[in-house]
Short mmCIF file of C-alpha atoms and ligand atoms in Angstrom, two decimals:
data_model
loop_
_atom_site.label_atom_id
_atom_site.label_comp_id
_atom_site.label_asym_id
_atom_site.label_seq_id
_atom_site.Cartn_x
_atom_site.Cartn_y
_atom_site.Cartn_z
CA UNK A 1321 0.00 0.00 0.00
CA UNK A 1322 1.54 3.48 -1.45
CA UNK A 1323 -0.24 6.12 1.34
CA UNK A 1324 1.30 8.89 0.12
CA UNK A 1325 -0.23 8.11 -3.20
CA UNK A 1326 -3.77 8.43 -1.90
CA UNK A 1327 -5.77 11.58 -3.16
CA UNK A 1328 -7.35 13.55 -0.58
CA UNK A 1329 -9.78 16.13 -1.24
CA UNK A 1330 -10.99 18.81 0.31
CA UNK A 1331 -14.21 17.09 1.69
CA UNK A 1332 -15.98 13.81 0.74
CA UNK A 1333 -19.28 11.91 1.50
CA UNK A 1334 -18.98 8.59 3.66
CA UNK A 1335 -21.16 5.66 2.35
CA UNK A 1336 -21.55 2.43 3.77
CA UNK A 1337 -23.66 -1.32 3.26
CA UNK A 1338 -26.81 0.48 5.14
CA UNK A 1339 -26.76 3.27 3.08
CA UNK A 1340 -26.81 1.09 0.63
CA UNK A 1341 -29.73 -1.19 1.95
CA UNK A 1342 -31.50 1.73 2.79
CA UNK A 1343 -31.91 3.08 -0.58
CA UNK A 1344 -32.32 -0.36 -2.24
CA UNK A 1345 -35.58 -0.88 0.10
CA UNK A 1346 -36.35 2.30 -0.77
CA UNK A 1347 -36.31 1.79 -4.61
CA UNK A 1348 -37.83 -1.59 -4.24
CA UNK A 1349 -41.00 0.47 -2.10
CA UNK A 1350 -43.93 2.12 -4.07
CA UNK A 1351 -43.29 5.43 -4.03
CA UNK A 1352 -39.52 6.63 -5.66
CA UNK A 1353 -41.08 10.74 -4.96
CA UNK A 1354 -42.58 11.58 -2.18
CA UNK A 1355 -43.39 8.72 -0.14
CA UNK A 1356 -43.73 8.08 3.24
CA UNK A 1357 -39.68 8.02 3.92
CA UNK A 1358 -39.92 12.16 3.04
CA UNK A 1359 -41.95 12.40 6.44
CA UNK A 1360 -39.86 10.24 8.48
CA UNK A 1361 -36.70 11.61 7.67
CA UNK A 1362 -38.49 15.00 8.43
CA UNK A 1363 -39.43 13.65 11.71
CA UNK A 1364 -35.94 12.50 12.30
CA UNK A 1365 -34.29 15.19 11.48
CA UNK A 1366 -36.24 17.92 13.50
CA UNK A 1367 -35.65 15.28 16.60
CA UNK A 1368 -31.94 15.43 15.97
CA UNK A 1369 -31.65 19.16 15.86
CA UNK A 1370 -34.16 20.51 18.41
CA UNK A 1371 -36.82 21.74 15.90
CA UNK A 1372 -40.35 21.63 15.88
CA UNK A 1373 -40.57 21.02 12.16
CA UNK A 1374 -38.55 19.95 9.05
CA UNK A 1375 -39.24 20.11 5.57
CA UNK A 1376 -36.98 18.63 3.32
CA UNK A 1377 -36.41 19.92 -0.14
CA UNK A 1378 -34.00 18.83 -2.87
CA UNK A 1379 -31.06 21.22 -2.38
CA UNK A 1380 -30.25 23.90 0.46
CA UNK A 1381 -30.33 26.22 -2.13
CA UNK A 1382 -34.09 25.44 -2.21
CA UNK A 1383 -33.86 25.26 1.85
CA UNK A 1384 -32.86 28.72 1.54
CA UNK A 1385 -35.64 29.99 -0.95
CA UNK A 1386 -38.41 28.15 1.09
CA UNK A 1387 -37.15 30.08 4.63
CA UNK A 1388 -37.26 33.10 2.74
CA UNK A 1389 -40.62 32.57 1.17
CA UNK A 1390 -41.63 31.36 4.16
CA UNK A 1391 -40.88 35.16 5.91
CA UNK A 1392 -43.10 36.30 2.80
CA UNK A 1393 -40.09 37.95 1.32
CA UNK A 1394 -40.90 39.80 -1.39
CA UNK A 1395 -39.63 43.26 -4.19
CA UNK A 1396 -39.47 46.15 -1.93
CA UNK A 1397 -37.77 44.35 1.04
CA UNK A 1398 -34.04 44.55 2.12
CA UNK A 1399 -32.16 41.72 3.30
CA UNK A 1400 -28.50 41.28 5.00
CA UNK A 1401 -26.14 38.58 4.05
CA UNK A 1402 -22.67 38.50 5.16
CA UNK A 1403 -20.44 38.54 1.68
CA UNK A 1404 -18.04 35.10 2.61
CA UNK A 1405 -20.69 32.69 1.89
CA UNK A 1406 -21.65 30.56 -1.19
CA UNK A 1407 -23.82 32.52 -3.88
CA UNK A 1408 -27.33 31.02 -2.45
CA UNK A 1409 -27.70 32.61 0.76
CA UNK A 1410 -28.04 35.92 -1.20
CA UNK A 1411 -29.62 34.73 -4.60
CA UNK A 1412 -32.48 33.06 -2.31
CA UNK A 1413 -33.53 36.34 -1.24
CA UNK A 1414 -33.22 37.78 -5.10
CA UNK A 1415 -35.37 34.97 -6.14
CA UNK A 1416 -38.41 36.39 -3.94
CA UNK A 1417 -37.60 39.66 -5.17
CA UNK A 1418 -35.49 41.43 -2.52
CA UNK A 1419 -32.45 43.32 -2.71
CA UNK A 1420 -29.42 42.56 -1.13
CA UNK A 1421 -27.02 44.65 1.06
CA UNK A 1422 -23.50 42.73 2.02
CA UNK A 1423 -22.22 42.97 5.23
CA UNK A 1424 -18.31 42.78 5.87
CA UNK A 1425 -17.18 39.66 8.26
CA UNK A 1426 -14.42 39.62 11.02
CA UNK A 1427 -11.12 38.96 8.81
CA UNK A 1428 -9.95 36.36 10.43
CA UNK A 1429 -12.92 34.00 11.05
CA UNK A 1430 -15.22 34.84 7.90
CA UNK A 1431 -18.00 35.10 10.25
CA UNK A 1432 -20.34 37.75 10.46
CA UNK A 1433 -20.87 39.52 14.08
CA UNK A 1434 -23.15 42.12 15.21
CA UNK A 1435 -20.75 45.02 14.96
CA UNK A 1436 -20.42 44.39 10.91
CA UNK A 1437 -24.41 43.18 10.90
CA UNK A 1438 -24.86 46.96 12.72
CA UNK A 1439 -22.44 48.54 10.15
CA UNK A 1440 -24.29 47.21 7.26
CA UNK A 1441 -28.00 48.23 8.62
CA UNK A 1442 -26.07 51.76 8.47
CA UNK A 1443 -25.51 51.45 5.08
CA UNK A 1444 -29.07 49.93 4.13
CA UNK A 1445 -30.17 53.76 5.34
CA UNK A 1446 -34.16 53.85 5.35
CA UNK A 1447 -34.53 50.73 3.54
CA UNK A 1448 -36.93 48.54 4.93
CA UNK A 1449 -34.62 45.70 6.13
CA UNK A 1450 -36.65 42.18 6.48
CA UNK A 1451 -34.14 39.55 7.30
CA UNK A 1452 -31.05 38.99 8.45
CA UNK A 1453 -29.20 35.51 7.43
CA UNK A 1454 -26.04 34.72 9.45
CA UNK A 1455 -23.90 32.04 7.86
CA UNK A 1456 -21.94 29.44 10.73
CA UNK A 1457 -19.03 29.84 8.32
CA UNK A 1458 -16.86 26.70 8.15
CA UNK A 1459 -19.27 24.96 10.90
CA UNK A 1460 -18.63 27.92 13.36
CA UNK A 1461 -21.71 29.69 14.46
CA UNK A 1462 -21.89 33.21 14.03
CA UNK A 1463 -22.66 34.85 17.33
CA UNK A 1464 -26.07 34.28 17.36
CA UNK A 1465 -27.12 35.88 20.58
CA UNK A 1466 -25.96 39.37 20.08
CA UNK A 1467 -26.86 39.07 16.07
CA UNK A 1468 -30.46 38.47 17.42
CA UNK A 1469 -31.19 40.79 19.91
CA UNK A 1470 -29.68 43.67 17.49
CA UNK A 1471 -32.08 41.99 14.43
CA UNK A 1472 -35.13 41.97 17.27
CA UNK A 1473 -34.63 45.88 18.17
CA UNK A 1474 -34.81 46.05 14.37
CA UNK A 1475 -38.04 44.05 14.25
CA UNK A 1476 -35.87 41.64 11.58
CA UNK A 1477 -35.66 38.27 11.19
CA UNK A 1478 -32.92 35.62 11.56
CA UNK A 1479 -32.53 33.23 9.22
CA UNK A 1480 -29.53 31.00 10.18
CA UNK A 1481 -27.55 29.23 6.68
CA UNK A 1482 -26.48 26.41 8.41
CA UNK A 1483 -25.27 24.64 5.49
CA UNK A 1484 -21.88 23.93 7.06
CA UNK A 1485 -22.77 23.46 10.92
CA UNK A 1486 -25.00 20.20 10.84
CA UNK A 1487 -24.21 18.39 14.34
CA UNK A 1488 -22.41 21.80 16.26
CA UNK A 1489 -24.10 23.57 19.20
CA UNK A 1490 -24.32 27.26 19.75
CA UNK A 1491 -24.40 29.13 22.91
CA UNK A 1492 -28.26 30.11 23.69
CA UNK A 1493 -27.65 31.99 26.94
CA UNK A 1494 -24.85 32.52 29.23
CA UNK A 1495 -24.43 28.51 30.35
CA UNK A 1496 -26.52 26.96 28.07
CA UNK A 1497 -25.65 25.45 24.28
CA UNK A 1498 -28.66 24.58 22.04
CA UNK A 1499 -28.25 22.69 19.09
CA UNK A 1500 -27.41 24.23 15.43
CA UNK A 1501 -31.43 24.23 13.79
CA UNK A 1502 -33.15 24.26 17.06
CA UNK A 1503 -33.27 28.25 16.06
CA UNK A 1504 -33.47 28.93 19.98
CA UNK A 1505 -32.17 32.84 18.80
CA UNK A 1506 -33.43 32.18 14.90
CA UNK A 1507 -36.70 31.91 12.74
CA UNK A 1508 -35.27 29.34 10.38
CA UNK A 1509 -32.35 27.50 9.73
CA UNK A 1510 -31.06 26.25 6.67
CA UNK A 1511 -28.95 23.32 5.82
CA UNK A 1512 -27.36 21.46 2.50
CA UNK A 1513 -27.16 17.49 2.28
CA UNK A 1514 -24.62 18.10 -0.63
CA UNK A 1515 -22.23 14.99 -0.22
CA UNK A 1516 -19.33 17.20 1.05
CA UNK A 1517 -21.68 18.57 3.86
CA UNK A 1518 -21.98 16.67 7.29
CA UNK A 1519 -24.31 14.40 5.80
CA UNK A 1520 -25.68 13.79 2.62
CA UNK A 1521 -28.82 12.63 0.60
CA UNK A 1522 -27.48 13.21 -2.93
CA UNK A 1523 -28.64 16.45 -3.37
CA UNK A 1524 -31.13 17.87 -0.41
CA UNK A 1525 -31.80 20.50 1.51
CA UNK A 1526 -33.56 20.70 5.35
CA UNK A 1527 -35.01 23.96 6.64
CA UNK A 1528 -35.90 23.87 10.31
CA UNK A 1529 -38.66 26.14 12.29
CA UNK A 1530 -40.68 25.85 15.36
CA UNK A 1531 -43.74 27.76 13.49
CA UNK A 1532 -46.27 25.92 12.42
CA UNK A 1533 -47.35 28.84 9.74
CA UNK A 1534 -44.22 29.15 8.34
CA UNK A 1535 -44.03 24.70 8.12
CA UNK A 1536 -46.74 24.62 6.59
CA UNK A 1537 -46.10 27.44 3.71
CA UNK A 1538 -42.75 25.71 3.29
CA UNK A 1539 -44.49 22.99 2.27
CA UNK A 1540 -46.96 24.47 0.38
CA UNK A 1541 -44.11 26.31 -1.80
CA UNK A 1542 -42.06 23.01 -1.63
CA UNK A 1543 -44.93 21.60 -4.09
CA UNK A 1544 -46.31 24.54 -6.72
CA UNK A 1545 -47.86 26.12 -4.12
CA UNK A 1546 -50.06 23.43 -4.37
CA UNK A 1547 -53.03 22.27 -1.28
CA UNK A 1548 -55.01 18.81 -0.94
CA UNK A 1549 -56.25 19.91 2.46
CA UNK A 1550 -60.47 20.04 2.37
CA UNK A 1551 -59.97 22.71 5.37
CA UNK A 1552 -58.15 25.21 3.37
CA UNK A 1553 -60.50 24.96 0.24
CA UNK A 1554 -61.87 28.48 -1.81
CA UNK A 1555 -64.19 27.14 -4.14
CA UNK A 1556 -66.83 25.60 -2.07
CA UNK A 1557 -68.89 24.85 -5.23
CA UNK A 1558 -65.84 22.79 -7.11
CA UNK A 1559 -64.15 21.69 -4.23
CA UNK A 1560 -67.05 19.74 -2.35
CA UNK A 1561 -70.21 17.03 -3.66
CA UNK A 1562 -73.50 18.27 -2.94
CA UNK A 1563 -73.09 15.03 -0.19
CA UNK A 1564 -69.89 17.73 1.41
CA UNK A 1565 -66.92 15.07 0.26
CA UNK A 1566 -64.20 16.78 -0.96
CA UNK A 1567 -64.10 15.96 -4.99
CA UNK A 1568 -61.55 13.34 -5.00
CA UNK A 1569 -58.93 14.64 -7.35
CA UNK A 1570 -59.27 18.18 -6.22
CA UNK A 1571 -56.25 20.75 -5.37
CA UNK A 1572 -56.25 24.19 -5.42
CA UNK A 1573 -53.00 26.37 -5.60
CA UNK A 1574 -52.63 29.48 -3.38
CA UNK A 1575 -49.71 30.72 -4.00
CA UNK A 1576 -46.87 30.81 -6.66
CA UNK A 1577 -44.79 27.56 -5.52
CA UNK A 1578 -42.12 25.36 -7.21
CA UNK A 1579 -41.59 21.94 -7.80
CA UNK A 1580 -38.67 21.65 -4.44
CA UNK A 1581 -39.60 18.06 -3.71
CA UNK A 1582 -37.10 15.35 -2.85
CA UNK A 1583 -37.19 12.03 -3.70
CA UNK A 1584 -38.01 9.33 -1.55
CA UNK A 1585 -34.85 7.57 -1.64
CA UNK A 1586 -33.10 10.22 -1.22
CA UNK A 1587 -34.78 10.40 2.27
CA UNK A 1588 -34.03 6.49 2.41
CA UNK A 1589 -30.21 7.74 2.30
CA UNK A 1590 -31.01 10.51 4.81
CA UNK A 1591 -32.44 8.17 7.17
CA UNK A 1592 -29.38 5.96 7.58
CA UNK A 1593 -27.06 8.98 7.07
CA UNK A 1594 -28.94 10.68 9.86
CA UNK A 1595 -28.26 7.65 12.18
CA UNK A 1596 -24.73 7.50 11.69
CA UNK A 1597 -24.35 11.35 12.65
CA UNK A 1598 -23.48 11.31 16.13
CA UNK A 1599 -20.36 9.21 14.53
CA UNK A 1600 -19.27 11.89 11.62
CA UNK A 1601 -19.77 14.61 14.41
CA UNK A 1602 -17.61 12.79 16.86
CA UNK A 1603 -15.28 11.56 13.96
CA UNK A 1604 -15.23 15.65 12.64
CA UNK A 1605 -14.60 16.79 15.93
CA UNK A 1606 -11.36 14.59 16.48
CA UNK A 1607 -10.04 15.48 13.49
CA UNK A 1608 -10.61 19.00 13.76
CA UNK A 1609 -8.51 18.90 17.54
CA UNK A 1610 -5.76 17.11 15.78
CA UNK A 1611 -5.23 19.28 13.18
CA UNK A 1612 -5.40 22.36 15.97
CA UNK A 1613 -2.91 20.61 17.50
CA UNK A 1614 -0.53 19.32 14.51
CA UNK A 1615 -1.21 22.94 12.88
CA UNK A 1616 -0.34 25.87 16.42
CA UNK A 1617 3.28 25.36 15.72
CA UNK A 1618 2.98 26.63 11.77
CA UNK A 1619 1.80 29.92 13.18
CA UNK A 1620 2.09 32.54 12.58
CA UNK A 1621 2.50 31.74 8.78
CA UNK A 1622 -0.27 29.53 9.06
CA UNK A 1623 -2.94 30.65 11.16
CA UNK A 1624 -6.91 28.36 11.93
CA UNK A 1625 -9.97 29.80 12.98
CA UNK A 1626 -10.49 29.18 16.51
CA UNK A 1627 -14.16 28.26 17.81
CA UNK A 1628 -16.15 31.22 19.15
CA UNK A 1629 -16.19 30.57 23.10
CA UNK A 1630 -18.85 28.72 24.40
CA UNK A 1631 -19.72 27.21 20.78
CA UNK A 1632 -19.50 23.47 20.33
CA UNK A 1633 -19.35 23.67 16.82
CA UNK A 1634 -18.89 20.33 13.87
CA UNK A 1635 -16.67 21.84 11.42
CA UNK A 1636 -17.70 21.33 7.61
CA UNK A 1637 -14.44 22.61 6.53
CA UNK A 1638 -11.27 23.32 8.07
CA UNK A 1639 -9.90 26.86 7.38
CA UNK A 1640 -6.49 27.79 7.28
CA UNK A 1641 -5.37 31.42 6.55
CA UNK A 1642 -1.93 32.13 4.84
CA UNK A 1643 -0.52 35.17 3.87
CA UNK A 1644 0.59 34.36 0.99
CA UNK A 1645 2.41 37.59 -0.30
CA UNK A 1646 4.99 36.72 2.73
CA UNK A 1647 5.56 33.28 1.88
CA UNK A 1648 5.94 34.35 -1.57
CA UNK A 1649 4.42 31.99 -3.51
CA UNK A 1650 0.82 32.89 -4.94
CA UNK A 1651 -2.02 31.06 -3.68
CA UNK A 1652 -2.75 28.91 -6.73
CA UNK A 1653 1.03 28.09 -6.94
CA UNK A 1654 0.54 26.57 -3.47
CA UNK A 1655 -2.42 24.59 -4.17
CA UNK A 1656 -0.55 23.39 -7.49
CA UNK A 1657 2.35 21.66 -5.01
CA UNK A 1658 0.00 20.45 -2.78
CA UNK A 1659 -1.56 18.73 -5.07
CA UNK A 1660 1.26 17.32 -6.18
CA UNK A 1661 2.04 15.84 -3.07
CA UNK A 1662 -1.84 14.14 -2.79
CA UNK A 1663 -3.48 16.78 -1.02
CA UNK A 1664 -6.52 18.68 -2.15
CA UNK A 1665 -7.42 22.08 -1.22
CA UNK A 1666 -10.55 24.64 -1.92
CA UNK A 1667 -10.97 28.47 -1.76
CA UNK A 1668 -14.37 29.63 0.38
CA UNK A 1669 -15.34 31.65 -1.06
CA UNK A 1670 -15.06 34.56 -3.48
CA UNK A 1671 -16.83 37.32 -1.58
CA UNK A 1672 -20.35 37.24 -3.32
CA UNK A 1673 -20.16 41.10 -3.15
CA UNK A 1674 -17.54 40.84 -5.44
CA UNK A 1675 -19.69 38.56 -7.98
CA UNK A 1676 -20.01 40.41 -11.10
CA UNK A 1677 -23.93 39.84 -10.97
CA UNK A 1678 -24.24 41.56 -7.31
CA UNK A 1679 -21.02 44.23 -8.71
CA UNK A 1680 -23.40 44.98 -11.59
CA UNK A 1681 -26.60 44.94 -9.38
CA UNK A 1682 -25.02 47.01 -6.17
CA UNK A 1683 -21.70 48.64 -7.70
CA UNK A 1684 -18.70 48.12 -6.03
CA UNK A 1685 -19.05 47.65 -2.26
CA UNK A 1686 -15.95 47.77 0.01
CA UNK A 1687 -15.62 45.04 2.52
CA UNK A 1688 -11.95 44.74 3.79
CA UNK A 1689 -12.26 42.08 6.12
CA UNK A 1690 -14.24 39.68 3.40
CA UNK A 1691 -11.74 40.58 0.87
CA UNK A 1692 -8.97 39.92 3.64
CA UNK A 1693 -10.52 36.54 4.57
CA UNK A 1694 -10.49 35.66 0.80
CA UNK A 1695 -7.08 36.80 0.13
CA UNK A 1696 -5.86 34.19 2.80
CA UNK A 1697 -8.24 31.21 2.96
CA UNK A 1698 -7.74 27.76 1.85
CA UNK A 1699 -10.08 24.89 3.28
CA UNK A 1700 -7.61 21.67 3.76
CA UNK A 1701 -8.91 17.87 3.73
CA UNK A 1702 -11.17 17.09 6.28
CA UNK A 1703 -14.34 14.55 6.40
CA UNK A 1704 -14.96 11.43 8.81
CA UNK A 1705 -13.11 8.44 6.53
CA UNK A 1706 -10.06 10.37 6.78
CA UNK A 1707 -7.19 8.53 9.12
CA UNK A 1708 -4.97 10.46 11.87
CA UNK A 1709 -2.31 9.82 9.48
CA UNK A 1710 -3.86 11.20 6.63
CA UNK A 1711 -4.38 14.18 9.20
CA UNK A 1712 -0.46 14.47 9.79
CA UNK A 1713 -0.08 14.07 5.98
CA UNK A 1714 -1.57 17.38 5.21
CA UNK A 1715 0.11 18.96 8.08
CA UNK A 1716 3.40 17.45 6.84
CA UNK A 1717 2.78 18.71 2.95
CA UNK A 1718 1.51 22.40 4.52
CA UNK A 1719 4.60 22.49 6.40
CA UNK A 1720 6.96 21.75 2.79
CA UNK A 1721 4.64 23.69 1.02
CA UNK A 1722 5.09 26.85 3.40
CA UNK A 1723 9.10 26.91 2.92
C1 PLP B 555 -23.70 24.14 0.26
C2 PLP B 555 -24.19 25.49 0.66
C3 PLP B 555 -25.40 26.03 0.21
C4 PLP B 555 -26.24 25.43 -0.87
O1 PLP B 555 -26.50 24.12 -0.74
P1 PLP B 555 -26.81 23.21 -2.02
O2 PLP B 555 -27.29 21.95 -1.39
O3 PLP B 555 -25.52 23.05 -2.77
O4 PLP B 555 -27.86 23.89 -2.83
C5 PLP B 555 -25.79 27.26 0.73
N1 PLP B 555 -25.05 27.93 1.62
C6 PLP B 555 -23.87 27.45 2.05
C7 PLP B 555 -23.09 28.24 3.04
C8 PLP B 555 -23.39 26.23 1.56
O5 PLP B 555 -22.19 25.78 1.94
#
């Protein structure tokens, strides 16, 4: 066995036999859409988080459209998103119709706090500002008690993108932790079941609430904003038999809704994912204080993001910060050896500010400490097949690469 030959990327999904069985059964059942695995993952998934209520949609893109449809987002409203993110926490408030302004994050986490979130409601002026979405950048949580006590003076609402931070806790008061998507200090959280995420489903998306309005719209947006529910009917005289049975093949539609269903097994492979998440978080979590470890004595050249105190976080990726200018070798050179020594690397993310869609929209914006995160940030290998020694691997190959 060549171990130094062994690719390893930035972040990779962990399948096993159950997975497996799971979706056989479930492509073996009656239903391959939405079956009755959808609601059980659902169920499964608000249990493991804290939540009231789940829906499950196919991407957490579409977990980010459905919380903001769910806040009835809509042209005229203002929303904040902090600019180090991926594109969709901002283009799922553009696809309701609201503008976005970009808040700057602390340089040297990514994260946004409630100094830049107050800076950025400065610059929105008289705007009416709706929602605020945090992003737990990397799997840390932004600080979520001081964000939401600004956003509640503000009478705006939190919507946490919790795409990375499946499995981490956040501090709820002073000496208490809740979990990430119990939204103790949010109105909806957001998370991806992309395969490099904590878990995966394929493609999938989870949006958590403890409102049963806004469940129940998600749902109703999840599917064309379609309803089968004889309760909610409009026209009496098509809806209902003169006997007052609902009309057997009746829906009506209520609202303008998309087709944001996921498939059944997909759920199947949520389900036995979902199980085996106490094990990637634990798993996560080691490697995470190993590479802390391994990583302290490349400082300052190499510097990590340290958890925000009294966080428990599950890191999706692991964030190192390099100045590269003082090693002198350009960022892209760096990945280039790296990979030549086995080891992938990623860049999270190009400030979305500086997207030429939002530059066209907005003009130029200027956010030093998300261009300064950017300048510096490369996400190493780091999901739960990886070994220890794959771990001191990386940390070897940083330590070559850095000179
Ligand atoms: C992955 C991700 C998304 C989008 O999730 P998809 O499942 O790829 O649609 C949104 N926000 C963040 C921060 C993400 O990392």
């Amino acid at each position: 066995m060549d171990n130094h030959q062994k690719f390893l990327p930035y972040g990779r999904q962990s399948i096993d036999e159950a997975d497996l069985a799971s979706v056989t059964a479930a492509l073996q059942a009656d239903y391959l859409t939405t079956g009755p695995t959808v609601g059980r993952f659902e169920a499964a998934f608000a249990a493991a988080v804290g939540a009231r209520y789940a829906v499950a949609s196919n991407s957490g893109t579409a977990a980010l459209h459905l919380a903001c449809l769910a806040l009835g987002l809509a042209p005229g409203d203002t929303v904040i998103v902090p600019s180090v993110t991926f594109l969709a926490t901002a283009n799922a408030a553009r696809f309701c119709g609201a503008e976005v302004v970009f808040a700057d994050v602390d340089p040297d986490s990514g994260r946004l706090t409630a100094e830049h979130f107050a800076a950025a409601l400065t610059r929105a002026g008289d705007r009416k500002v709706k929602a605020v979405l945090p992003v737990h950048l990397n799997g840390h949580c932004a600080d979520m008690l001081a964000i939401a006590s600004l956003a509640e003076r503000h009478g705006i609402r939190v919507v946490e993108d919790a795409c990375h931070a499946l499995g981490g806790a956040q501090r709820a008061g002073n000496d208490s932790a809740a979990p990430v998507g119990a939204c103790a200090h949010s109105d909806l959280a957001c998370f991806s079941l992309h395969p490099v995420k904590t878990m995966t489903t394929g493609e999938g998306g989870v949006t958590t609430t403890n409102d049963e309005r806004q469940y129940q719209a998600m749902q109703m947006f999840r599917s064309h904003g379609m309803t089968r529910d004889p309760a909610t009917f409009r026209h009496r005289e098509l809806a209902f038999a003169p006997d007052g049975q609902a009309n057997p093949w009746y829906y009506e539609m209520h609202a303008l809704g998309w087709n944001y269903r996921i498939t059944d097994f997909a759920c199947a492979l949520g389900e036995s994912q979902l199980k085996k998440l106490p094990g990637f978080v634990a798993r996560r979590r080691e490697l995470a204080a190993l590479y802390d470890r391994l990583l302290a004595p490349l400082a300052p050249r190499l510097k990590t993001v340290p958890a925000q105190s009294g966080d428990d976080p599950t890191l999706h990726l692991y964030a190192v910060l390099i100045d590269f200018p003082a090693i002198g070798k350009s960022r892209a050179q760096f990945m280039a050896e790296l990979r030549g020594l086995g080891i992938g690397t990623m860049v999270h993310y190009l400030p979305v500010h500086q997207q030429p869609y939002y530059r066209d929209r907005y003009g130029r914006v200027d956010l030093p400490g998300a261009d300064s995160y950017y300048a510096r940030q490369l996400s190493i290998p780091l999901y739960p097949d990886m070994t220890q020694d794959d771990v001191a691997r990386v940390v070897e190959a940083l330590r070559r690469c850095l000179g």
